[in-house]
Coordinates of C-alpha atoms in Angstrom, one line a residue:
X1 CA -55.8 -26.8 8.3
X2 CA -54.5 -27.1 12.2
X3 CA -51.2 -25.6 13.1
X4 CA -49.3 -27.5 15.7
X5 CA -48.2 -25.3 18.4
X6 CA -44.9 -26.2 20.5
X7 CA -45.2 -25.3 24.1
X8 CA -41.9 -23.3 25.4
X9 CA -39.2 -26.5 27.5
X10 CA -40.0 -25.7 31.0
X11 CA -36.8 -24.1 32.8
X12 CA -34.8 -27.4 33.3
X13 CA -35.7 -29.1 29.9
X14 CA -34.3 -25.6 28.4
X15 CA -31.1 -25.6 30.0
X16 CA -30.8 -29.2 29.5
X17 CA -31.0 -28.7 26.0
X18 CA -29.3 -25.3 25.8
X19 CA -25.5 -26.4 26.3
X20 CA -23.2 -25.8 23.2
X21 CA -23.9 -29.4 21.8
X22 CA -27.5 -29.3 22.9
X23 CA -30.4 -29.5 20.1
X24 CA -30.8 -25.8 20.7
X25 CA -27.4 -25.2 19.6
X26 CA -27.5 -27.6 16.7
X27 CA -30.5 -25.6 15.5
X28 CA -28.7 -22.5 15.6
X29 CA -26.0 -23.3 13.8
X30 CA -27.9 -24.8 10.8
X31 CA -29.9 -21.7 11.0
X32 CA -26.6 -20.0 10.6
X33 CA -25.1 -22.1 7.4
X34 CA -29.0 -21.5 6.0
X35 CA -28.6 -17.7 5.8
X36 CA -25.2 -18.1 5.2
X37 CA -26.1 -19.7 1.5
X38 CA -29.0 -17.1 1.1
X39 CA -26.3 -14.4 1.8
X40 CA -23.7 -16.0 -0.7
X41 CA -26.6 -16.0 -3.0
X42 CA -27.2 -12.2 -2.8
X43 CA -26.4 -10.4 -5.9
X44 CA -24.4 -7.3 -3.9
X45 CA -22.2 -9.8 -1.6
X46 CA -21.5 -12.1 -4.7
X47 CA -20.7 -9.0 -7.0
X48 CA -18.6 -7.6 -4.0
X49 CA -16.8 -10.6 -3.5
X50 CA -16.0 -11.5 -6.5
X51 CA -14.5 -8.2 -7.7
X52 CA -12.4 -8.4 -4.5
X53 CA -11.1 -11.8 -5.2
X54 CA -10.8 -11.2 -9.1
X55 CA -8.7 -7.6 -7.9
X56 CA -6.6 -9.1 -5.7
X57 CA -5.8 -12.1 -8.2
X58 CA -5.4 -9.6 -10.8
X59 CA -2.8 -7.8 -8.4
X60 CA -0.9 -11.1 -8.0
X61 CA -0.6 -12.1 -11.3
X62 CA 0.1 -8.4 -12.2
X63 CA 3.6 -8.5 -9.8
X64 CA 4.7 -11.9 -11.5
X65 CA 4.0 -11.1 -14.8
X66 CA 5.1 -7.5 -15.3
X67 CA 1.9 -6.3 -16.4
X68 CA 1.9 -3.9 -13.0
X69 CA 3.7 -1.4 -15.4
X70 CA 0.5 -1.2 -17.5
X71 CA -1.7 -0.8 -14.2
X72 CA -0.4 1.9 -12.4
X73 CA 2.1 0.5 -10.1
X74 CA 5.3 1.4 -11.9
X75 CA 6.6 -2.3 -10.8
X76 CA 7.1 -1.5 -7.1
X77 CA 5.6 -5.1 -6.2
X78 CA 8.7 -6.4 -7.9
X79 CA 10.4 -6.0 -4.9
X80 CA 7.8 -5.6 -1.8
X81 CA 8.4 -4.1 1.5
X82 CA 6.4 -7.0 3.8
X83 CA 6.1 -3.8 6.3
X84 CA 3.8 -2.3 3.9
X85 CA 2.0 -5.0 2.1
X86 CA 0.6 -6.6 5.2
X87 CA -1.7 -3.6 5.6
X88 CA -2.0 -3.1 2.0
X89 CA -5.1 -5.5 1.7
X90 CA -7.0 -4.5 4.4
X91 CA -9.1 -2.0 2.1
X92 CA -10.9 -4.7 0.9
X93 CA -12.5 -5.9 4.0
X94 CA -13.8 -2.6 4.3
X95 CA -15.7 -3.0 0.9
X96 CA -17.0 -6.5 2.2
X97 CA -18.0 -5.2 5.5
X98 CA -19.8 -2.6 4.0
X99 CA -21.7 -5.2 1.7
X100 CA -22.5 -7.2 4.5
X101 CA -23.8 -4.7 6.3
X102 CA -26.7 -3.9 4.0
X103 CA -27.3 -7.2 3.0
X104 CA -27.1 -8.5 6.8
X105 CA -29.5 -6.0 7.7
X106 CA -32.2 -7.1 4.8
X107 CA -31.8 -10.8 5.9
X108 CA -32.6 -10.2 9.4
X109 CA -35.8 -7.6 8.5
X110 CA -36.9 -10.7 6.2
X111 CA -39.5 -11.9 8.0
X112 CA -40.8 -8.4 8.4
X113 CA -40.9 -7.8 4.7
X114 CA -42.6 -10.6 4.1
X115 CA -44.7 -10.7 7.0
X116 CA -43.8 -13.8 8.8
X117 CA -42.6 -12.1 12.2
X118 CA -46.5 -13.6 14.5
X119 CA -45.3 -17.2 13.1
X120 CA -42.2 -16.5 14.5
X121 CA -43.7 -16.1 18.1
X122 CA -45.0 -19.9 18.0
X123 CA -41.3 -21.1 17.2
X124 CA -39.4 -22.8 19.9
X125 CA -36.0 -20.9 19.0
X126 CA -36.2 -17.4 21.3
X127 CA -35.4 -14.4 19.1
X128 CA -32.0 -13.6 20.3
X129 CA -30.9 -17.3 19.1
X130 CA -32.0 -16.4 15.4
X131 CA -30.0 -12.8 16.1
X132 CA -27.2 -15.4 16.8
X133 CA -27.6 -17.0 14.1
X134 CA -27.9 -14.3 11.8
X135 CA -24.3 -13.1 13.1
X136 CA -22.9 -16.2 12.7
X137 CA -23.5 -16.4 9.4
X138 CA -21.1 -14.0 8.6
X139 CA -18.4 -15.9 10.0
X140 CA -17.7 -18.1 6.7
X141 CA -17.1 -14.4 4.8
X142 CA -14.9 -13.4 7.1
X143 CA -12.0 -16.2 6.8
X144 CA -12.8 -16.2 2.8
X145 CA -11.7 -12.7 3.2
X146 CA -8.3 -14.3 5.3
X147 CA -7.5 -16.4 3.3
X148 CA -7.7 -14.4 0.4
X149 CA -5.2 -11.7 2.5
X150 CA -3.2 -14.7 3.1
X151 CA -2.6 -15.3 -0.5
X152 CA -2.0 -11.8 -1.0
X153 CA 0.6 -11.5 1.5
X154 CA 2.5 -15.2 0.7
X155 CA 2.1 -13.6 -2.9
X156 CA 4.3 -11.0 -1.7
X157 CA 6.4 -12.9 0.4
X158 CA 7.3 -15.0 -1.9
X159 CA 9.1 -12.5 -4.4
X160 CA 12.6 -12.4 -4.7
X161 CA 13.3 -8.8 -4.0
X162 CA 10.5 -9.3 -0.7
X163 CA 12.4 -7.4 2.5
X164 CA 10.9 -6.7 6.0
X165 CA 8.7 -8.6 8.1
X166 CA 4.8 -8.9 8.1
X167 CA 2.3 -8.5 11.2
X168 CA -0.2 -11.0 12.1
X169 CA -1.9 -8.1 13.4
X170 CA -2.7 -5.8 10.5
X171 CA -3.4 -9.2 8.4
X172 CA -6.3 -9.6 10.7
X173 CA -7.9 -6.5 10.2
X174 CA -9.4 -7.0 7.0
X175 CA -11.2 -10.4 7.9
X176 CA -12.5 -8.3 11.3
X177 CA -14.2 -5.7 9.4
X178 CA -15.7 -8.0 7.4
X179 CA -17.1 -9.4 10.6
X180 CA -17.7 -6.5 12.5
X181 CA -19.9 -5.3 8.9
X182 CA -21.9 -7.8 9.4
X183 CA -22.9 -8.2 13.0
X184 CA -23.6 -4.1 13.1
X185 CA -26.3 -5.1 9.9
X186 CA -27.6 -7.3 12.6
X187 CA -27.8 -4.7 15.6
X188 CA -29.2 -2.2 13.3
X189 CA -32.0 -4.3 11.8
X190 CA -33.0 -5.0 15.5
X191 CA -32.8 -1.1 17.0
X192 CA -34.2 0.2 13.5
X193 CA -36.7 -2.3 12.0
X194 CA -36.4 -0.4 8.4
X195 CA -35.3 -1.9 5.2
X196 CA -34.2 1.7 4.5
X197 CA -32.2 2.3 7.3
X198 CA -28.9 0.8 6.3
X199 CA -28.4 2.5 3.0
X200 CA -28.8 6.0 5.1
X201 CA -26.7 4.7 7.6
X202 CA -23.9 3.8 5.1
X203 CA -24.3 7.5 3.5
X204 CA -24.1 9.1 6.5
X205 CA -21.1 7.4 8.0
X206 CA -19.0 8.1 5.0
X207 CA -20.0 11.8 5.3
X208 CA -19.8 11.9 9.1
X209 CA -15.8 10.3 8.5
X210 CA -15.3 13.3 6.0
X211 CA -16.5 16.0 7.8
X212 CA -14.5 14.5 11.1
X213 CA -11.2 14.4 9.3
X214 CA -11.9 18.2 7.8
X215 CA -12.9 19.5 11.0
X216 CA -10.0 17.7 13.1
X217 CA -7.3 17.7 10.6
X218 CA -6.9 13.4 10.8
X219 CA -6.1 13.7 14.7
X220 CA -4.3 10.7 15.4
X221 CA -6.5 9.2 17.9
X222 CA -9.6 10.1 15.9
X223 CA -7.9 8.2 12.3
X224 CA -7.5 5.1 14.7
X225 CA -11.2 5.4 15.2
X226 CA -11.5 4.6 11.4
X227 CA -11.9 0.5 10.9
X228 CA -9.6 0.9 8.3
X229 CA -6.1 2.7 8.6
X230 CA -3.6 2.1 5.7
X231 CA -1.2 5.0 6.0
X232 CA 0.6 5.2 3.2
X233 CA 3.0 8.0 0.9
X234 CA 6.1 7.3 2.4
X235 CA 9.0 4.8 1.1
X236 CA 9.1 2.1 3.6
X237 CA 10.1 2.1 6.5
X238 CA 12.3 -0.5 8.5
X239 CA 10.4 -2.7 9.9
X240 CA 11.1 -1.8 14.0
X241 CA 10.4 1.8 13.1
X242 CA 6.4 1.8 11.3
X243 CA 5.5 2.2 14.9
X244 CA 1.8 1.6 13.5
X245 CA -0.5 0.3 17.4
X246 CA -1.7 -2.5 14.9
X247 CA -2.8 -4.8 18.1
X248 CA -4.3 -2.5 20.0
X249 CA -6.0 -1.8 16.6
X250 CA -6.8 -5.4 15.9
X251 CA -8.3 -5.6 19.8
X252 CA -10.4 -2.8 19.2
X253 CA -12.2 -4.2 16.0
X254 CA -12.6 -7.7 17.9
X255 CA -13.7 -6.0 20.5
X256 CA -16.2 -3.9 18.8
X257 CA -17.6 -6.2 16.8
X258 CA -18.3 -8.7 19.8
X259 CA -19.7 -5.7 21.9
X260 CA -22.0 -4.8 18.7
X261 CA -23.1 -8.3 18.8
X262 CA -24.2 -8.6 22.3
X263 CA -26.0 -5.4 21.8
X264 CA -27.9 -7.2 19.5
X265 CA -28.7 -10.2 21.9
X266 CA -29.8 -8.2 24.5
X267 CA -31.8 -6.3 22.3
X268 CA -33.5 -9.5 21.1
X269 CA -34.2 -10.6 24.5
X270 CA -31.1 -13.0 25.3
X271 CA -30.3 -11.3 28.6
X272 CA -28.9 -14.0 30.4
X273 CA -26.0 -14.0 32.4
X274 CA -23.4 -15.4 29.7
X275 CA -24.8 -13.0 27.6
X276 CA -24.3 -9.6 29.8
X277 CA -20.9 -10.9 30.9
X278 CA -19.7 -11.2 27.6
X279 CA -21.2 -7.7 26.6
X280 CA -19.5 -6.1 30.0
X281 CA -16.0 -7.8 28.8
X282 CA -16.2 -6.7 25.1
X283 CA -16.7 -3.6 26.2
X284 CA -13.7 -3.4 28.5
X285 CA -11.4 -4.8 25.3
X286 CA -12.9 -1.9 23.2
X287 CA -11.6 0.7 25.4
X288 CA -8.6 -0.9 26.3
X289 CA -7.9 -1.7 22.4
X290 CA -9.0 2.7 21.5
X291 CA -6.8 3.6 24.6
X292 CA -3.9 1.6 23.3
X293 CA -4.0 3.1 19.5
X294 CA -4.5 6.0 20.6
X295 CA -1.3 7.2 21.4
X296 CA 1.1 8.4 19.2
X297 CA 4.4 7.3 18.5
X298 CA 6.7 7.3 21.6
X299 CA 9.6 9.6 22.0
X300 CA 12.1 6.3 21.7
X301 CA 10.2 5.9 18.3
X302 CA 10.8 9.3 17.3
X303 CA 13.9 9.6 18.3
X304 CA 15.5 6.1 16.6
X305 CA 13.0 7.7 13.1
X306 CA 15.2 10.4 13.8
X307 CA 18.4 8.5 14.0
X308 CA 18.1 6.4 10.9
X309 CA 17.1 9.6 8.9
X310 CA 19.6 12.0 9.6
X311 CA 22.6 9.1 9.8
X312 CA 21.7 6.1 7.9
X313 CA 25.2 5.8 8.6
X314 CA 25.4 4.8 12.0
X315 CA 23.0 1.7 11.3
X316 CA 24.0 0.6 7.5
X317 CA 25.6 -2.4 6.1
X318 CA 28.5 -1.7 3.5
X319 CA 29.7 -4.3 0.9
X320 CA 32.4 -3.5 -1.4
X321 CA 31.8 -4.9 -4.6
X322 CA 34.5 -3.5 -7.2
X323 CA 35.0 0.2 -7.0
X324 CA 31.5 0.6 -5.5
X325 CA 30.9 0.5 -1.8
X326 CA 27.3 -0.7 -1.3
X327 CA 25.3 1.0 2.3
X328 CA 22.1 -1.0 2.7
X329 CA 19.7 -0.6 5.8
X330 CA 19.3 -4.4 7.5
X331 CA 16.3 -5.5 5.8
X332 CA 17.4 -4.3 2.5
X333 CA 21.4 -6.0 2.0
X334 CA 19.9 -8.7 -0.1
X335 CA 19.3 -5.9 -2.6
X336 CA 22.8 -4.7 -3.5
X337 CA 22.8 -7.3 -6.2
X338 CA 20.3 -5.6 -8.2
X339 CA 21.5 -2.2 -7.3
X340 CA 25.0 -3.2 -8.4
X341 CA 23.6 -4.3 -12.2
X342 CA 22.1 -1.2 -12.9
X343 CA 25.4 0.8 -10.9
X344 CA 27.5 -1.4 -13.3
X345 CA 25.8 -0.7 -16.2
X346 CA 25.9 3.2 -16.2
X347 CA 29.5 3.1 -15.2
X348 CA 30.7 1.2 -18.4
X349 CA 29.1 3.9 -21.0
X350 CA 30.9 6.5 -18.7
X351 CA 34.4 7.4 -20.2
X352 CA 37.8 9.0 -18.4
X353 CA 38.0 8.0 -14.9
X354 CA 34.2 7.5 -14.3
X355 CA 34.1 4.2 -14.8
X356 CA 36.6 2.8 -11.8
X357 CA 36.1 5.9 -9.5
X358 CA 35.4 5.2 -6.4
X359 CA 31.4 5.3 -5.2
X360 CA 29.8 4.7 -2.0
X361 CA 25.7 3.8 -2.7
X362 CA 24.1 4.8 0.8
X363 CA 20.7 4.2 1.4
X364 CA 18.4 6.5 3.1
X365 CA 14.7 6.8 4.2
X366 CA 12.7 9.8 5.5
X367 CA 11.0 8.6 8.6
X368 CA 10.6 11.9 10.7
X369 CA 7.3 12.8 9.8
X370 CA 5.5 9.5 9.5
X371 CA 3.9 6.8 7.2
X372 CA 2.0 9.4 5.3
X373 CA 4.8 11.7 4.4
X374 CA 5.8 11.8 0.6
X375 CA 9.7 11.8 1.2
X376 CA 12.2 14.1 -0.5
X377 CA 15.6 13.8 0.2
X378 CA 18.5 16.6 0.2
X379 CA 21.4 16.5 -2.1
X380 CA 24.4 15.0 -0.4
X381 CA 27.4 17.4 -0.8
X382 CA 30.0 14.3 -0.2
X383 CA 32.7 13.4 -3.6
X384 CA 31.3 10.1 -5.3
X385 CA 28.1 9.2 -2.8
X386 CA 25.1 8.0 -4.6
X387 CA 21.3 8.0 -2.7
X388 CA 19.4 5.1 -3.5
X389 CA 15.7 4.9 -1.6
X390 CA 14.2 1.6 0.4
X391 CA 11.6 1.2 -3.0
X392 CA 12.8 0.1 -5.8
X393 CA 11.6 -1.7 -9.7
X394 CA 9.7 0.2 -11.8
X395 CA 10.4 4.0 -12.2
X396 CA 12.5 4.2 -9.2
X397 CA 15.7 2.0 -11.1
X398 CA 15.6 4.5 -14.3
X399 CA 15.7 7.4 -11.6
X400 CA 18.3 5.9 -9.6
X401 CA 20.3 5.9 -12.8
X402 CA 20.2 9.4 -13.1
X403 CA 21.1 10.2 -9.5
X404 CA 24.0 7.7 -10.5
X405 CA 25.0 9.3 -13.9
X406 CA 24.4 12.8 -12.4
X407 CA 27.4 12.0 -10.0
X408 CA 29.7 10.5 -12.8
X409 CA 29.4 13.8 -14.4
X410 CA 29.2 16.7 -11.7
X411 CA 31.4 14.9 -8.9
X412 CA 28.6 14.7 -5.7
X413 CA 24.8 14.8 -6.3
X414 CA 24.8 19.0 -5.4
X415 CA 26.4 19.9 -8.4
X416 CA 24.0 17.1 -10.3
X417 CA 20.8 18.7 -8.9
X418 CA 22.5 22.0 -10.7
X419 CA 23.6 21.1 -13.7
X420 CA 21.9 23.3 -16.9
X421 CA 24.0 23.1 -19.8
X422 CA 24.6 20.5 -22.3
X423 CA 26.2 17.9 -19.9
X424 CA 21.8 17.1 -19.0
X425 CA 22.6 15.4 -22.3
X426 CA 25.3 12.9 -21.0
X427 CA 23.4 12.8 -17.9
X428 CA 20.8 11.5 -19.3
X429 CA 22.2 9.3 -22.0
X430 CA 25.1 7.6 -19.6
X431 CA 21.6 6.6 -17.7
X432 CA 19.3 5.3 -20.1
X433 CA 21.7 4.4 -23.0
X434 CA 22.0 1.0 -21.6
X435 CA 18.4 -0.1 -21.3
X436 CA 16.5 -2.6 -23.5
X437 CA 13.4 0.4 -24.0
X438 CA 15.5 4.0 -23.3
X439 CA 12.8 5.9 -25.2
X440 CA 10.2 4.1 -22.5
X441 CA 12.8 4.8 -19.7
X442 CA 13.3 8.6 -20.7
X443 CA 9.1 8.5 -20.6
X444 CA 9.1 7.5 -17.2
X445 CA 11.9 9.4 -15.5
X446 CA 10.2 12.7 -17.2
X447 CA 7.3 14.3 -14.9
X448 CA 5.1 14.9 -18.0
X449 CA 5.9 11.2 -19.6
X450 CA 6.6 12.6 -23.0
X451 CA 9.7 12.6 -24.7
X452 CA 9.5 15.9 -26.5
X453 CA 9.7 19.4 -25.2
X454 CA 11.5 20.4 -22.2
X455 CA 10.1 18.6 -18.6
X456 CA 11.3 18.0 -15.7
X457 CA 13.6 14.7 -15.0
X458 CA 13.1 13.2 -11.6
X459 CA 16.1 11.5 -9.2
X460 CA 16.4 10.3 -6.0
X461 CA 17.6 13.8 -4.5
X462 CA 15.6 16.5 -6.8
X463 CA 15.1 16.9 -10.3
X464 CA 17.0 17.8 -13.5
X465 CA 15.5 20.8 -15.8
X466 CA 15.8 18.9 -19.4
X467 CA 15.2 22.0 -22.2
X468 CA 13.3 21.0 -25.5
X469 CA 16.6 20.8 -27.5
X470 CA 18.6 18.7 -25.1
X471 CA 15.4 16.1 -25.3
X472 CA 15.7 16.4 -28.8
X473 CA 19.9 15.6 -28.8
X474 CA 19.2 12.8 -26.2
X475 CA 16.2 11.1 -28.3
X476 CA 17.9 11.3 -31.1
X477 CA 20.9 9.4 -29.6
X478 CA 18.9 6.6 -27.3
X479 CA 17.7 5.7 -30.9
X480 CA 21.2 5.1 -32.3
X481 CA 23.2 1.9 -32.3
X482 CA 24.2 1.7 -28.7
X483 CA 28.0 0.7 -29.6
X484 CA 28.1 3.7 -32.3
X485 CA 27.0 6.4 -29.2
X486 CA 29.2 4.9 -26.4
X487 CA 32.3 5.1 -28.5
X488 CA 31.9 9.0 -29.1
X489 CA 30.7 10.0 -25.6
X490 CA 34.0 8.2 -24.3
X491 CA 35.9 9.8 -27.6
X492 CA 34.9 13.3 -26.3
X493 CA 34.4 12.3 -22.4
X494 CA 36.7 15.4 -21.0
X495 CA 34.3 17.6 -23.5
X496 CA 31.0 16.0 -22.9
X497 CA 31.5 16.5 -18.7
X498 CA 33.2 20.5 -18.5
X499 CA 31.4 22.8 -16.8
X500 CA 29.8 25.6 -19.7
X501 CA 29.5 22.9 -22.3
X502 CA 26.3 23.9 -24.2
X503 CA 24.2 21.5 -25.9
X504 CA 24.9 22.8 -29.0
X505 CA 28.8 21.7 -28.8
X506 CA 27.4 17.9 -27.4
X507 CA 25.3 17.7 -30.3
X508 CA 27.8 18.4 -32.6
X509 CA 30.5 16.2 -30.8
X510 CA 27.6 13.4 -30.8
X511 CA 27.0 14.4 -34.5
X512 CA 23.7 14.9 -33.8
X513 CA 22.4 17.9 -36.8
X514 CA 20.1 20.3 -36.6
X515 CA 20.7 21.8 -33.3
X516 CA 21.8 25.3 -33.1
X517 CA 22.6 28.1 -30.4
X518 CA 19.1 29.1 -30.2
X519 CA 17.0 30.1 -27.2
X520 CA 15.8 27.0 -25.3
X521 CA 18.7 25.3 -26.0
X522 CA 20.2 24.3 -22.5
X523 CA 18.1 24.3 -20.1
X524 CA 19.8 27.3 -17.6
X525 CA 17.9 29.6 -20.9
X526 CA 14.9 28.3 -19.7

C-alpha cells in the first residue's frame, strides 16, 4: 500500500488559494456541513433539540387552546406582555448551548479517540482551519434555535389580548448561546485534549454560578455575567420602564463567543494577522458589552418606576363606559373591553344601588423594586375605585372579581380587605356566581385550591379570610340555579351588605340549612 503525500502550497500558491472563495475555503466549509450532520446525528443534541422544539410547540398550542390551565400557567399567555415574552425563550438556548458544548467538544477530540490525529499531519488543511470548521458547524443550530424563538414570540404576538413591545435584542440571546456553547466545546477540546473534561467542566460551572450568587447575593453586575438573565416575579412592566441593558447584553455574548473562538484559532496555530486582529477586536466588544450591562438602572429610570407606581394617575388613560370609568396604562387601553365583561357581569347579580354606582377601575404596577419583585399592592382607601394589575386571564380575572365585588359591598377596597362576617358570603358569590365553572373559579381564587374548610381568598390588594362555614354557604349556593340565587341576594341586598351580618343570618336569608351560630362560623371567629 503507498500513501500519497501532499506537499504544503508554497507561500504564494497558499494565499492564492486562501481568499474566502478560494478551494481552501470551499474545503472548510464542507468540512463544516460534514460535522454539522454528524452533530445533528448525536443522540444528546437530537434529544435536546427536539424536547426544546416539541416544549415550545407544546407552549404555543397550550396559549391557543386553553390547555395552559391544565399546565401550570393559570392562562396568563392569554393575554401576553411582548415585554416579557421576548426574554421568555431564551432559557432554552441555554439548554442547547450546554448540549453543544459536550458534544462539540467530543467531535473535535475525534480523531484523538480514534487515533487518527499523525494522518492528520499529512493533510493539506492547517489545524486551525478544521478548528474553524468545527465552529462553524454550529452555526446551522444556532438560527434553528431563532427561528424557533421567532415562532415563539409571533406566537405571542399574534394573540389578541398581546400588549407591549418586543426587543430584537433579548430575541437574540438565545440563538447566541447556542453559538457561544458550541465554539467554547471547541476551545476546550483544544486547551484540554480530554473527552472527560467537558462533563466536569459543565458540573463545575453550574456549581461555581451557585456558589457566586450565595456568596454575592445576585450582585447586579455579577447576574449580567450569567449567559442567560430572564428576571422574572413581577407583573409586567411598561415597556419604557423594564430598563433590562439587553444590547449591551446581546454584545457581550457576540462578543464572547467570537473572542472564545479566536482563542481557539490561535491555539490551533492560525496566528495570522486577520486572525489576532479579530481576537484583539472581540475582546474590546466583550468589555465594552460587560461595562455596558453592568450598570444598574439609572436614577431617570428609577425615578419615572417611581412615578408610575405611586401615581398611575398622572400617566393613565380613562374611558368611561357606563357607570364605570376605565384607567389603563398606554400599552394596556385595548384591554378595558375584557375588563368591562367581567366588571359588568359582577355588577348585575349586585342588588340596591350597586349595580349603577359609580366605579373608577385604575390600573397599577409595582415597579420600584425591579423585574424580580413579586408585587403586592396596598388597599386604596378612595369610595368606588377598583385595582386591576397589568396580567390578566387565568386566576387573575376570578381575583379581580373579588377585588370588584369586595368594593360593591364594603364601599372602597380597605374595608373589603377587612371584612369577616357573613357579607365574605356575598363577596364571594356576587364574584363567581356568574361564571360558567364557579366551583372551579372558587378553587382557584382560594390559596389551598380546595373548596372546603376555611382558606385564604386572594385579590388584587390582599386577601379575604373565608371560615369553613362561609365555604360551605357559598358552595352550596354557586351550585344552585343561578336565576333562583340572584333573585334572593337582591331580595335581601340591604341585609346581605350591613356591617355585623353573620353568616348564619345569610344562610338563612339564602335558605341555605344546616348552618348554625357555631364557632368557625364567620371568619373574624377564626
Amino acid at each position: 500500500m503507498t500513501t500519497a503525500t501532499a506537499r504544503p502550497a508554497p507561500p504564494a500558491a497558499a494565499a492564492a488559494d486562501g481568499g474566502p472563495h478560494g478551494p481552501r475555503a470551499r474545503a472548510v466549509l464542507a468540512l463544516a456541513r460534514a460535522e454539522t450532520r454528524e452533530l445533528a446525528r448525536h443522540p444528546v443534541v437530537l434529544v435536546f433539540f427536539a424536547v426544546y422544539v416539541a416544549a415550545t410547540a407544546w407552549q404555543i398550542y397550550s396559549g391557543h387552546t386553553g390547555w395552559h390551565e391544565l399546565t401550570g400557567r393559570e392562562g396568563m399567555a392569554d393575554h401576553p406582555a411582548l415585554q416579557d415574552a421576548d426574554r421568555a425563550a431564551q432559557s432554552g438556548g441555554l439548554l442547547l448551548g450546554l448540549a453543544l458544548f459536550v458534544c462539540v467538544d467530543r467531535a473535535v477530540l475525534r480523531s484523538l479517540r480514534r487515533g487518527t490525529d499523525e494522518q492528520f499531519g499529512v493533510l493539506v488543511m492547517e489545524p486551525w482551519r478544521r478548528t474553524l470548521a468545527h465552529a462553524l458547524s454550529v452555526v446551522p443550530f444556532a438560527l434553528l434555535t431563532a427561528l424557533v424563538v421567532a415562532a415563539r414570540f409571533t406566537s405571542d404576538a399574534l394573540e389578541p389580548g398581546a400588549v407591549g413591545h418586543g426587543s430584537l435584542a433579548e430575541l437574540s440571546v438565545a440563538p447566541l448561546v447556542t453559538l457561544l456553547g458550541g465554539v467554547a466545546g471547541v476551545l476546550l477540546a483544544r486547551l484540554v485534549p480530554s473527552v472527560h473534561a467537558a462533563p466536569l467542566v459543565v458540573v463545575g460551572v453550574l456549581l461555581a454560578g451557585l456558589f457566586l450568587t450565595t456568596a454575592t447575593g445576585g450582585a447586579h453586575w455579577k447576574r449580567w455575567l450569567s449567559p442567560v438573565v430572564t428576571e422574572s416575579g413581577a407583573d409586567p412592566f411598561p415597556s419604557d420602564l423594564v430598563g433590562r441593558p439587553a444590547a449591551w447584553h446581546a454584545l457581550y455574548l457576540a462578543g464572547l463567543a467570537v473572542l472564545l473562538l479566536g482563542a481557539a484559532l490561535l491555539r490551533s496555530g492560525g496566528r495570522s494577522t486577520g486572525v489576532a486582529a479579530l481576537t484583539v477586536l472581540a475582546l474590546a466588544a466583550t468589555a465594552t458589552g460587560i461595562t455596558g450591562q453592568s450598570q444598574g438602572p439609572s436614577a431617570a429610570l428609577r425615578a419615572a418606576r417611581a412615578e408610575v407606581s405611586a401615581h398611575p394617575e398622572t400617566v393613565e388613560r380613562c374611558t368611561a363606559r357606563g357607570a364605570t370609568t376605565y384607567c389603563a396604562l398606554p400599552e394596556w387601553t385595548g384591554r378595558t373591553e375584557v375588563w368591562a365583561r367581567t366588571t359588568d357581569r359582577v355588577r348585575a347579580l349586585a342588588g340596591g344601588t350597586a349595580a349603577t354606582r359609580p366605579l373608577t377601575v385604575r390600573q397599577r404596577v409595582e415597579a420600584r423594586y425591579g423585574l424580580d419583585d413579586d408585587p403586592s399592592y396596598d388597599p386604596s382607601t378612595v369610595p368606588g375605585t377598583v385595582t386591576v394589575g397589568t396580567r390578566w386571564g387565568g386566576n387573575r380575572v376570578p381575583e379581580y372579581a373579588v377585588g370588584l365585588a369586595s368594593v360593591l359591598v364594603a364601599g372602597d377596597e380597605h374595608a373589603g380587605s377587612e371584612l369577616c362576617d357573613g357579607r365574605v358570603v356575598t363577596v364571594l358569590w356576587l364574584a363567581l356566581g356568574g361564571v360558567s365553572d364557579p366551583l372551579a373559579s372558587l378553587r382557584d381564587v382560594r390559596i389551598d385550591d380546595s373548596i372546603e374548610g376555611g382558606a385564604v381568598v386572594l385579590t388584587p390588594t390582599g386577601n379575604l379570610l373565608m371560615s369553613a362555614g362561609q365555604t360551605d354557604v357559598v358552595r352550596t349556593l354557586l351550585g344552585r340555579p343561578h336565576a333562583e340565587v340572584a333573585s334572593a341576594v337582591r331580595g335581601h341586598w340591604k341585609e346581605l351588605t350591613t356591617p355585623g351580618t353573620s353568616t348564619a343570618r345569610v344562610a338563612e336569608l339564602l335558605h341555605v340549612p344546616g348552618i348554625g351560630h357555631g364557632k368557625d362560623t364567620d371568619s373574624c371567629e377564626r
